[in-house]
Amino acid sequence: MTTGPLDHFHSGYIAIVGLPNVGKSTLLNRLLGTHLAAVAPRPQTTRHRILGILNGPGFQAVFHDTPGLLKPRYALQEQMEREIDIALKDADLVMLVLDASRPEEEAAQAAARLSGRKVLAVLNKVDLVRDKGTLLAEVERLSREGAAEVFMVSALKGGGVDELKAAVAKHLPEGQPFYPPDAVADRPEKFFAAEFVREAVFNLYGEEIPYSTAVVVDEFKERPGRKDYILVTIYVERDSQKAILIGRGGKALKRVGSRARRAIEAFLGRPVYLETRVKVAEAWRSDLRFIKENVYGSDRPSGAA
Ligand SMILES: Nc1nc2c(ncn2[C@@H]2O[C@H](COP(=O)(O)OP(=O)(O)OP(=O)(O)O)[C@@H](O)[C@H]2O)c(=O)[nH]1
Ligand SMILES: [Mg+2]
């Protein structure tokens, strides 16, 4: 239940970790009340640590959304794993997110990395579970494995999230805020523009296309009296993917553009003109140089630093 006001100011870092697709980014967005992190109905949507700041009465919680835990198979995934490690290194508190509708898919891989941590376990997607009684065994197991508290939430619908917020505030150490009270994120607008284009691709295409996609913002110009101009390049790995991405008469790419533009505008709170183009960078997911330059580049205070 919600606790009363805190006696002293609390602040700190929370790493949001868990298997792919359990709803970590949705939960971050719900906690912040802002669509900050890309969400898609497929695993491995998140590639970067995404920092989001929640200011509440008597506390500042700095969340790190992370890529889903997995066994890296190619260079891009190795970088994604590093993002998780960095988030964990900074963390005062770990939020381990599990999919309550698929409790058999345990986050066992997470356990080893989390030993000795203060862990809040979050059973997410409870809206998909008819008989909540079936979750009790899971709650018990998580407590037995050392979770400080276990929560049942629906990041999508919002249920249980206020209680979770209050617990986060309570468990964070006492201390002064790290960021100004109006700060929400630590990355440039350019980063989010690229993420929203990638999010559109993740939501609009099947199978391999999303995973072969990297998005780079080539220009982001504020123009006095006119809409901001944003030029992005969407990289895919093969010519055949390029053709699919663009679609007949450019129709498919147009859908990407308008979906991404709407998300960017909602995020920035102002209209933008978004231009997209598609290029092929063969097998870039295994090309560390491409990854460092274009996925974890200099405007992204992230893993490759
Ligand atoms: N029904 C339901 N769906 C949810 C909930 N939370 C997230 N989802 C859905 O689960 C899917 C994955 O959500 P994400 O937030 O992208 O998951 P993630 O853990 O960040 O995934 P990765 O970044 O790939 O590791 C999306 O389709 C979400 O809409 C929830 O509480 N209930
Ligand atoms: Mg995510």
CSV table of C-alpha atoms and ligand atoms in Angstrom, one decimal:
chain,number,residue,atom,x,y,z
A,1,MET,CA,0.0,0.0,0.0
A,2,THR,CA,1.1,3.6,-0.4
A,3,THR,CA,3.3,4.8,2.3
A,4,GLY,CA,3.1,8.2,3.9
A,5,PRO,CA,5.5,11.1,3.1
A,6,LEU,CA,9.2,10.3,3.6
A,7,ASP,CA,11.0,12.0,6.5
A,8,HIS,CA,14.1,12.7,4.4
A,9,PHE,CA,14.7,13.1,0.7
A,10,HIS,CA,15.4,9.9,-1.1
A,11,SER,CA,17.2,9.5,-4.4
A,12,GLY,CA,19.0,6.9,-6.4
A,13,TYR,CA,19.3,4.7,-9.4
A,14,ILE,CA,17.1,1.8,-10.3
A,15,ALA,CA,18.0,-0.7,-13.0
A,16,ILE,CA,14.9,-2.2,-14.7
A,17,VAL,CA,16.0,-5.7,-15.8
A,18,GLY,CA,14.3,-8.9,-17.1
A,19,LEU,CA,13.9,-11.2,-20.0
A,20,PRO,CA,13.0,-9.7,-23.4
A,21,ASN,CA,9.4,-8.6,-24.0
A,22,VAL,CA,8.2,-8.8,-20.4
A,23,GLY,CA,7.2,-5.1,-20.5
A,24,LYS,CA,10.2,-3.2,-19.0
A,25,SER,CA,10.0,-0.3,-21.3
A,26,THR,CA,6.2,-0.1,-21.0
A,27,LEU,CA,6.7,0.0,-17.2
A,28,LEU,CA,9.3,2.8,-17.5
A,29,ASN,CA,6.9,4.8,-19.6
A,30,ARG,CA,4.1,4.2,-17.1
A,31,LEU,CA,6.2,5.1,-14.1
A,32,LEU,CA,7.2,8.4,-15.8
A,33,GLY,CA,3.8,9.1,-17.4
A,34,THR,CA,5.7,9.8,-20.6
A,35,HIS,CA,6.3,7.8,-23.7
A,36,LEU,CA,10.1,7.8,-23.5
A,37,ALA,CA,11.2,4.2,-24.3
A,38,ALA,CA,10.3,2.3,-27.5
A,39,VAL,CA,7.8,-0.4,-27.0
A,40,ALA,CA,6.9,-3.2,-29.4
A,41,PRO,CA,5.2,-6.6,-29.2
A,42,ARG,CA,8.4,-8.4,-30.0
A,43,PRO,CA,11.5,-9.2,-28.0
A,44,GLN,CA,14.8,-7.2,-28.1
A,45,THR,CA,13.1,-3.9,-28.9
A,46,THR,CA,15.4,-2.0,-26.4
A,47,ARG,CA,19.0,-1.7,-27.5
A,48,HIS,CA,20.2,1.0,-25.1
A,49,ARG,CA,20.1,1.9,-21.5
A,50,ILE,CA,17.3,4.5,-21.4
A,51,LEU,CA,17.5,6.8,-18.4
A,52,GLY,CA,14.2,8.3,-17.2
A,53,ILE,CA,13.8,10.5,-14.1
A,54,LEU,CA,10.8,10.5,-11.9
A,55,ASN,CA,10.4,13.3,-9.4
A,56,GLY,CA,7.9,12.8,-6.6
A,57,PRO,CA,7.2,14.2,-3.2
A,58,GLY,CA,10.4,13.7,-1.2
A,59,PHE,CA,12.2,11.6,-3.8
A,60,GLN,CA,13.9,11.5,-7.2
A,61,ALA,CA,14.1,8.1,-8.8
A,62,VAL,CA,16.4,7.7,-11.8
A,63,PHE,CA,15.4,4.6,-13.7
A,64,HIS,CA,17.5,2.7,-16.3
A,65,ASP,CA,15.5,0.7,-18.7
A,66,THR,CA,17.7,-2.0,-20.2
A,67,PRO,CA,17.7,-4.5,-23.1
A,68,GLY,CA,16.1,-7.8,-22.3
A,69,LEU,CA,18.6,-10.4,-20.8
A,70,LEU,CA,19.7,-12.9,-23.4
A,71,LYS,CA,22.7,-14.9,-24.5
A,72,PRO,CA,24.5,-12.7,-27.0
A,73,ARG,CA,24.9,-14.2,-30.4
A,74,TYR,CA,26.3,-11.3,-32.4
A,75,ALA,CA,28.2,-8.1,-31.8
A,76,LEU,CA,25.0,-6.0,-31.4
A,77,GLN,CA,23.8,-8.2,-28.6
A,78,GLU,CA,27.1,-8.1,-26.9
A,79,GLN,CA,26.8,-4.3,-26.7
A,80,MET,CA,23.2,-4.7,-25.5
A,81,GLU,CA,24.5,-6.9,-22.6
A,82,ARG,CA,27.1,-4.2,-21.7
A,83,GLU,CA,24.2,-1.8,-21.4
A,84,ILE,CA,22.7,-4.0,-18.7
A,85,ASP,CA,26.0,-4.3,-16.9
A,86,ILE,CA,26.4,-0.6,-16.8
A,87,ALA,CA,22.9,-0.1,-15.5
A,88,LEU,CA,23.5,-2.7,-12.8
A,89,LYS,CA,26.8,-1.1,-11.8
A,90,ASP,CA,25.1,2.2,-11.1
A,91,ALA,CA,22.0,0.8,-9.4
A,92,ASP,CA,21.0,1.3,-5.8
A,93,LEU,CA,17.9,-0.9,-6.4
A,94,VAL,CA,17.0,-3.5,-9.1
A,95,MET,CA,13.6,-3.9,-10.5
A,96,LEU,CA,13.3,-7.4,-11.8
A,97,VAL,CA,10.4,-7.5,-14.2
A,98,LEU,CA,8.7,-10.9,-15.0
A,99,ASP,CA,5.8,-11.7,-17.3
A,100,ALA,CA,3.1,-12.9,-14.9
A,101,SER,CA,1.2,-14.5,-17.8
A,102,ARG,CA,4.2,-16.8,-18.5
A,103,PRO,CA,5.6,-17.6,-15.1
A,104,GLU,CA,7.3,-20.7,-16.4
A,105,GLU,CA,9.7,-18.5,-18.3
A,106,GLU,CA,11.7,-17.7,-15.2
A,107,ALA,CA,14.3,-15.1,-15.0
A,108,ALA,CA,16.8,-17.6,-13.8
A,109,GLN,CA,19.5,-16.0,-16.0
A,110,ALA,CA,19.0,-12.9,-14.0
A,111,ALA,CA,19.5,-14.5,-10.6
A,112,ALA,CA,23.2,-14.9,-10.8
A,113,ARG,CA,23.7,-11.2,-11.7
A,114,LEU,CA,21.4,-10.0,-9.0
A,115,SER,CA,22.8,-11.8,-6.0
A,116,GLY,CA,23.6,-9.4,-3.2
A,117,ARG,CA,21.3,-6.7,-4.7
A,118,LYS,CA,18.2,-5.2,-3.3
A,119,VAL,CA,15.6,-6.5,-5.7
A,120,LEU,CA,12.0,-5.4,-6.2
A,121,ALA,CA,10.3,-8.2,-8.2
A,122,VAL,CA,7.6,-7.1,-10.5
A,123,LEU,CA,5.1,-9.5,-11.9
A,124,ASN,CA,3.9,-7.6,-14.9
A,125,LYS,CA,0.9,-8.1,-17.3
A,126,VAL,CA,-1.4,-9.3,-14.5
A,127,ASP,CA,-4.2,-8.0,-16.7
A,128,LEU,CA,-3.7,-11.2,-18.7
A,129,VAL,CA,-4.0,-13.5,-15.7
A,130,ARG,CA,-7.6,-14.5,-15.0
A,131,ASP,CA,-7.0,-16.3,-11.7
A,132,LYS,CA,-4.6,-14.1,-9.7
A,133,GLY,CA,-4.5,-16.9,-7.1
A,134,THR,CA,-2.2,-18.8,-9.4
A,135,LEU,CA,0.4,-16.1,-8.9
A,136,LEU,CA,0.8,-16.7,-5.2
A,137,ALA,CA,3.3,-19.5,-5.7
A,138,GLU,CA,5.4,-17.2,-7.9
A,139,VAL,CA,5.3,-14.5,-5.3
A,140,GLU,CA,6.4,-16.9,-2.7
A,141,ARG,CA,9.2,-18.2,-4.8
A,142,LEU,CA,10.5,-14.7,-5.6
A,143,SER,CA,10.4,-13.8,-1.9
A,144,ARG,CA,12.3,-17.0,-1.1
A,145,GLU,CA,14.9,-16.2,-3.7
A,146,GLY,CA,15.5,-12.9,-1.9
A,147,ALA,CA,13.3,-10.2,-3.4
A,148,ALA,CA,12.8,-7.4,-0.9
A,149,GLU,CA,9.2,-7.0,-2.1
A,150,VAL,CA,7.0,-8.5,-4.8
A,151,PHE,CA,4.5,-6.5,-6.8
A,152,MET,CA,1.8,-7.4,-9.2
A,153,VAL,CA,1.2,-4.7,-11.8
A,154,SER,CA,-0.1,-4.0,-15.3
A,155,ALA,CA,2.3,-1.6,-16.9
A,156,LEU,CA,-0.1,-1.4,-19.8
A,157,LYS,CA,-3.2,-0.5,-17.8
A,158,GLY,CA,-1.5,1.1,-14.8
A,159,GLY,CA,-2.8,-1.2,-12.1
A,160,GLY,CA,-0.4,-1.5,-9.1
A,161,VAL,CA,2.0,1.1,-10.4
A,162,ASP,CA,1.4,3.7,-7.7
A,163,GLU,CA,2.2,1.2,-5.0
A,164,LEU,CA,5.4,0.3,-6.9
A,165,LYS,CA,6.4,3.9,-7.1
A,166,ALA,CA,5.9,4.4,-3.4
A,167,ALA,CA,8.0,1.4,-2.7
A,168,VAL,CA,10.8,2.6,-4.9
A,169,ALA,CA,10.8,5.9,-3.1
A,170,LYS,CA,11.0,4.1,0.2
A,171,HIS,CA,13.8,1.7,-0.7
A,172,LEU,CA,16.0,4.3,-2.3
A,173,PRO,CA,18.8,5.6,-0.1
A,174,GLU,CA,18.5,9.0,1.6
A,175,GLY,CA,20.3,11.7,-0.4
A,176,GLN,CA,20.0,14.8,-2.6
A,177,PRO,CA,18.6,14.7,-6.2
A,178,PHE,CA,21.0,14.0,-9.0
A,179,TYR,CA,19.2,15.9,-11.6
A,180,PRO,CA,17.2,19.2,-11.7
A,181,PRO,CA,13.6,18.7,-10.8
A,182,ASP,CA,12.3,19.3,-14.4
A,183,ALA,CA,14.7,16.8,-16.0
A,184,VAL,CA,13.1,13.7,-17.5
A,185,ALA,CA,15.9,12.2,-19.6
A,186,ASP,CA,19.6,12.6,-20.2
A,187,ARG,CA,19.8,12.0,-23.9
A,188,PRO,CA,19.5,14.6,-26.7
A,189,GLU,CA,16.3,14.9,-28.6
A,190,LYS,CA,18.1,13.4,-31.6
A,191,PHE,CA,18.4,10.1,-29.8
A,192,PHE,CA,14.6,9.9,-29.2
A,193,ALA,CA,13.9,10.8,-32.8
A,194,ALA,CA,15.9,7.8,-33.9
A,195,GLU,CA,14.3,5.6,-31.3
A,196,PHE,CA,10.8,6.5,-32.4
A,197,VAL,CA,11.6,5.7,-36.0
A,198,ARG,CA,13.0,2.3,-34.9
A,199,GLU,CA,9.9,1.8,-32.7
A,200,ALA,CA,7.7,2.3,-35.8
A,201,VAL,CA,9.7,-0.3,-37.8
A,202,PHE,CA,9.5,-2.7,-34.9
A,203,ASN,CA,5.7,-2.4,-34.8
A,204,LEU,CA,5.0,-2.3,-38.6
A,205,TYR,CA,7.2,-5.1,-40.0
A,206,GLY,CA,7.5,-8.9,-39.4
A,207,GLU,CA,10.3,-11.3,-38.6
A,208,GLU,CA,13.8,-10.2,-39.5
A,209,ILE,CA,13.3,-6.6,-40.7
A,210,PRO,CA,13.2,-5.0,-37.2
A,211,TYR,CA,16.3,-6.8,-36.1
A,212,SER,CA,18.2,-5.7,-39.2
A,213,THR,CA,17.3,-2.1,-38.7
A,214,ALA,CA,19.4,0.7,-37.4
A,215,VAL,CA,18.3,4.3,-37.5
A,216,VAL,CA,20.6,7.3,-37.7
A,217,VAL,CA,19.6,10.9,-37.5
A,218,ASP,CA,21.6,12.8,-40.1
A,219,GLU,CA,20.1,16.2,-39.6
A,220,PHE,CA,18.0,17.8,-36.8
A,221,LYS,CA,17.4,21.5,-37.5
A,222,GLU,CA,15.3,23.9,-35.6
A,223,ARG,CA,14.0,26.5,-38.1
A,224,PRO,CA,12.6,29.7,-36.8
A,225,GLY,CA,9.0,30.1,-37.7
A,226,ARG,CA,8.9,26.7,-39.3
A,227,LYS,CA,8.7,23.1,-38.2
A,228,ASP,CA,11.9,21.4,-37.1
A,229,TYR,CA,13.5,19.4,-39.9
A,230,ILE,CA,14.6,15.9,-39.2
A,231,LEU,CA,16.4,13.7,-41.7
A,232,VAL,CA,16.9,10.0,-40.8
A,233,THR,CA,18.6,7.1,-42.5
A,234,ILE,CA,17.2,3.7,-41.8
A,235,TYR,CA,19.8,1.0,-42.4
A,236,VAL,CA,18.9,-2.5,-43.2
A,237,GLU,CA,21.3,-5.4,-44.0
A,238,ARG,CA,20.2,-6.5,-47.5
A,239,ASP,CA,18.7,-5.1,-50.7
A,240,SER,CA,15.7,-7.4,-50.3
A,241,GLN,CA,15.0,-5.9,-46.9
A,242,LYS,CA,15.3,-2.4,-48.4
A,243,ALA,CA,12.6,-3.2,-50.9
A,244,ILE,CA,10.3,-4.5,-48.2
A,245,LEU,CA,10.9,-1.6,-46.0
A,246,ILE,CA,10.1,0.9,-48.7
A,247,GLY,CA,7.2,-1.1,-50.1
A,248,ARG,CA,5.4,-0.6,-53.4
A,249,GLY,CA,5.5,3.0,-54.4
A,250,GLY,CA,7.0,3.9,-51.1
A,251,LYS,CA,3.8,3.2,-49.2
A,252,ALA,CA,5.3,1.1,-46.4
A,253,LEU,CA,8.0,3.6,-45.7
A,254,LYS,CA,5.4,6.4,-45.6
A,255,ARG,CA,3.6,4.6,-42.8
A,256,VAL,CA,6.8,4.4,-40.8
A,257,GLY,CA,7.3,8.1,-41.3
A,258,SER,CA,3.9,9.2,-40.2
A,259,ARG,CA,3.8,6.9,-37.2
A,260,ALA,CA,7.3,8.0,-36.1
A,261,ARG,CA,6.5,11.6,-36.7
A,262,ARG,CA,3.5,11.4,-34.5
A,263,ALA,CA,5.5,9.9,-31.7
A,264,ILE,CA,8.3,12.4,-32.1
A,265,GLU,CA,5.8,15.3,-32.0
A,266,ALA,CA,4.1,14.0,-28.9
A,267,PHE,CA,7.5,13.6,-27.2
A,268,LEU,CA,8.8,17.1,-28.2
A,269,GLY,CA,5.5,18.8,-27.9
A,270,ARG,CA,5.9,20.6,-31.2
A,271,PRO,CA,5.4,19.7,-34.9
A,272,VAL,CA,8.3,18.4,-37.0
A,273,TYR,CA,9.0,17.6,-40.6
A,274,LEU,CA,10.4,14.2,-40.8
A,275,GLU,CA,12.2,12.8,-43.9
A,276,THR,CA,13.3,9.2,-44.1
A,277,ARG,CA,15.6,7.4,-46.5
A,278,VAL,CA,16.8,3.8,-46.6
A,279,LYS,CA,20.3,2.4,-47.1
A,280,VAL,CA,21.9,-1.0,-47.0
A,281,ALA,CA,24.8,-1.7,-44.6
A,282,GLU,CA,25.5,-5.3,-45.2
A,283,ALA,CA,25.5,-7.5,-42.1
A,284,TRP,CA,25.9,-4.5,-39.9
A,285,ARG,CA,24.9,-6.4,-36.7
A,286,SER,CA,28.2,-8.2,-36.7
A,287,ASP,CA,30.2,-5.1,-37.6
A,288,LEU,CA,31.5,-3.6,-34.4
A,289,ARG,CA,32.7,-0.5,-36.2
A,290,PHE,CA,29.3,0.2,-37.6
A,291,ILE,CA,27.6,-0.5,-34.3
A,292,LYS,CA,30.0,1.8,-32.4
A,293,GLU,CA,29.6,4.6,-34.9
A,294,ASN,CA,25.9,4.4,-35.6
A,295,VAL,CA,24.1,2.6,-32.9
A,296,TYR,CA,26.1,3.5,-29.8
A,297,GLY,CA,27.6,6.7,-31.3
A,298,SER,CA,28.9,9.8,-29.7
A,299,ASP,CA,25.5,11.5,-29.1
A,300,ARG,CA,24.6,8.4,-27.1
A,301,PRO,CA,26.3,8.5,-23.7
A,302,SER,CA,26.3,4.8,-23.6
A,303,GLY,CA,28.0,1.4,-23.7
A,304,ALA,CA,30.7,2.1,-26.3
A,305,ALA,CA,32.0,5.1,-24.4
B,1,LIG,N1,-1.3,-7.1,-21.6
B,1,LIG,C1,-0.2,-6.4,-21.2
B,1,LIG,N2,0.8,-6.2,-22.1
B,1,LIG,C2,1.9,-5.6,-21.7
B,1,LIG,C3,2.0,-5.1,-20.4
B,1,LIG,N3,3.2,-4.5,-20.3
B,1,LIG,C4,3.8,-4.5,-21.6
B,1,LIG,N4,3.0,-5.2,-22.4
B,1,LIG,C5,3.2,-5.5,-23.8
B,1,LIG,O1,4.3,-6.4,-24.0
B,1,LIG,C6,5.0,-6.1,-25.2
B,1,LIG,C7,6.5,-5.8,-24.9
B,1,LIG,O2,6.6,-4.6,-24.1
B,1,LIG,P1,8.0,-3.9,-23.9
B,1,LIG,O3,7.8,-2.8,-22.9
B,1,LIG,O4,8.5,-3.5,-25.3
B,1,LIG,O5,8.9,-5.0,-23.3
B,1,LIG,P2,10.4,-5.0,-22.9
B,1,LIG,O6,10.6,-5.8,-21.7
B,1,LIG,O7,10.9,-3.6,-22.8
B,1,LIG,O8,11.1,-5.7,-24.2
B,1,LIG,P3,12.6,-5.7,-24.7
B,1,LIG,O9,13.0,-4.2,-24.8
B,1,LIG,O10,12.5,-6.3,-26.0
B,1,LIG,O11,13.4,-6.4,-23.7
B,1,LIG,C8,4.3,-4.9,-25.8
B,1,LIG,O12,3.5,-5.4,-26.8
B,1,LIG,C9,3.6,-4.3,-24.6
B,1,LIG,O13,2.4,-3.6,-25.0
B,1,LIG,C10,1.0,-5.3,-19.5
B,1,LIG,O14,1.0,-4.9,-18.3
B,1,LIG,N5,-0.1,-6.0,-19.9
B,2,MG,MG,12.3,-2.6,-23.8
